[in-house]
Amino acid sequence: NWVMSELLRELPGDDERAIAQAKVTPSRLAGLLRLIDDGTISGKIAKTVFETMVRTGEDAIAIVRREGLTQVADAGALASMVASAIAGNPRAVEDYRKGKTAASKAIVGHVMKASGGRANPALVSRLVEEELEKLTKR
């Protein structure tokens, strides 16, 4: 859905010439969608890549490689970020222990911020939940 809104925002009104002259071709847009689908980049990163594609006409994978925008999906690498976020958010941990499971989202947010938005959000959520569950069983 966001692709359509992003694309339509870049194209003025119903000017067919603008669509024909757009730097982002259908095949390049499909390439961007494949990167999201296969987990190479997140939706948030895709928006940044798309903005660059609109300006330059460049292929999504070229932008991702050049800018180092691939999503971090290594549980080992993310585990240390999760541990730091948990250690740095004692209030969220305490709220979670009291049954406020939504408090985990604050910790996930800290990990996402620390990773520059590159961490795989689903994996981060799972790792945070696992670690918080361990803490509540102590």
Coordinates of C-alpha atoms in Angstrom, one line a residue:
N1 CA 0.0 0.0 0.0
W2 CA 2.7 2.5 0.9
V3 CA 4.3 2.0 -2.5
M4 CA 1.2 3.3 -4.2
S5 CA 1.0 6.3 -1.9
E6 CA 4.7 7.0 -2.3
L7 CA 4.5 6.6 -6.1
L8 CA 1.4 8.7 -6.4
R9 CA 2.9 11.5 -4.3
E10 CA 5.8 11.7 -6.7
L11 CA 3.7 11.9 -9.8
P12 CA 1.7 15.1 -10.5
G13 CA -2.1 14.6 -10.8
D14 CA -3.2 12.8 -13.9
D15 CA -0.5 13.9 -16.3
E16 CA 0.2 10.8 -18.4
R17 CA 3.4 12.3 -19.6
A18 CA 4.7 12.5 -16.0
I19 CA 4.0 8.8 -15.6
A20 CA 5.8 8.0 -18.9
Q21 CA 8.8 10.1 -17.9
A22 CA 9.1 8.8 -14.3
K23 CA 12.6 7.7 -13.5
V24 CA 11.3 4.7 -11.5
T25 CA 10.3 2.1 -14.1
P26 CA 7.9 -0.7 -13.4
S27 CA 10.8 -3.2 -13.4
R28 CA 12.8 -1.1 -10.9
L29 CA 9.8 -0.7 -8.7
A30 CA 9.3 -4.5 -8.8
G31 CA 13.0 -4.9 -7.8
L32 CA 12.4 -2.7 -4.8
L33 CA 9.4 -4.8 -3.8
R34 CA 11.4 -8.0 -4.1
L35 CA 14.0 -6.5 -1.7
I36 CA 11.2 -5.9 0.9
D37 CA 9.6 -9.3 0.2
D38 CA 12.9 -11.3 0.7
G39 CA 13.8 -9.4 3.9
T40 CA 16.8 -7.6 2.4
I41 CA 15.4 -4.3 3.5
S42 CA 12.6 -3.1 5.8
G43 CA 9.6 -1.0 4.7
K44 CA 11.1 2.0 6.4
I45 CA 14.4 1.6 4.5
A46 CA 12.5 1.0 1.3
K47 CA 10.9 4.5 1.6
T48 CA 14.4 6.0 1.7
V49 CA 15.6 3.8 -1.2
F50 CA 12.5 4.8 -3.2
E51 CA 13.1 8.5 -2.6
T52 CA 16.6 8.0 -4.1
M53 CA 15.2 6.0 -7.0
V54 CA 12.8 8.9 -7.8
R55 CA 15.7 11.4 -7.8
T56 CA 18.2 9.4 -9.7
G57 CA 16.4 6.6 -11.5
E58 CA 18.9 4.2 -10.0
D59 CA 18.2 0.5 -9.4
A60 CA 17.1 -0.3 -5.8
I61 CA 19.8 -3.0 -5.2
A62 CA 22.5 -0.6 -6.3
I63 CA 21.4 2.0 -3.8
V64 CA 21.0 -0.6 -1.0
R65 CA 24.5 -1.9 -1.6
R66 CA 26.2 1.5 -2.0
E67 CA 24.5 2.9 1.1
G68 CA 24.9 -0.3 3.2
L69 CA 21.2 -0.4 3.9
T70 CA 20.7 -4.1 4.1
Q71 CA 18.6 -5.2 7.1
V72 CA 20.3 -6.8 10.1
A73 CA 18.8 -10.2 10.5
D74 CA 21.6 -11.9 12.5
A75 CA 20.2 -12.9 15.9
G76 CA 23.7 -12.9 17.4
A77 CA 24.4 -9.3 16.3
L78 CA 21.0 -8.2 17.5
A79 CA 21.2 -9.9 20.8
S80 CA 23.8 -7.5 22.2
M81 CA 21.6 -4.5 21.0
V82 CA 18.6 -6.1 22.7
A83 CA 20.6 -6.6 25.9
S84 CA 21.7 -3.0 25.9
A85 CA 18.2 -1.7 25.3
I86 CA 16.8 -3.8 28.1
A87 CA 19.6 -2.6 30.5
G88 CA 18.9 1.0 29.5
N89 CA 15.2 0.8 30.0
P90 CA 14.6 -0.5 33.6
R91 CA 11.2 1.2 33.7
A92 CA 9.9 -0.6 30.6
V93 CA 11.2 -3.9 32.1
E94 CA 9.4 -3.2 35.3
D95 CA 6.2 -2.4 33.5
Y96 CA 6.5 -5.6 31.5
R97 CA 7.0 -7.6 34.7
K98 CA 3.8 -6.0 36.0
G99 CA 1.9 -7.4 33.0
K100 CA 2.1 -4.4 30.7
T101 CA 3.3 -6.4 27.7
A102 CA 3.1 -3.3 25.5
A103 CA 6.2 -2.0 27.3
S104 CA 8.2 -4.3 25.2
K105 CA 7.5 -2.0 22.2
A106 CA 9.6 0.7 23.9
I107 CA 12.5 -1.6 24.1
V108 CA 12.0 -2.7 20.4
G109 CA 12.0 1.0 19.5
H110 CA 15.3 1.6 21.2
V111 CA 16.9 -1.3 19.3
M112 CA 15.5 0.0 16.0
K113 CA 16.9 3.4 16.8
A114 CA 20.3 2.0 17.8
S115 CA 20.4 0.1 14.5
G116 CA 19.5 3.1 12.4
G117 CA 16.3 1.3 11.4
R118 CA 18.2 -1.5 9.8
A119 CA 17.3 -4.3 12.3
N120 CA 14.7 -6.8 11.3
P121 CA 11.7 -5.6 13.3
A122 CA 10.1 -9.0 13.6
L123 CA 13.3 -10.6 14.8
V124 CA 13.9 -7.8 17.3
S125 CA 10.4 -8.2 18.7
R126 CA 10.9 -11.9 19.1
L127 CA 14.3 -11.5 20.8
V128 CA 13.0 -8.7 23.1
E129 CA 10.0 -10.9 24.1
E130 CA 12.3 -13.9 24.8
E131 CA 14.6 -11.8 27.0
L132 CA 11.8 -10.1 28.9
E133 CA 10.2 -13.5 29.5
K134 CA 13.5 -14.8 31.0
L135 CA 13.6 -11.8 33.3
T136 CA 10.1 -12.3 34.5
K137 CA 10.8 -15.9 35.5
R138 CA 13.7 -14.9 37.8

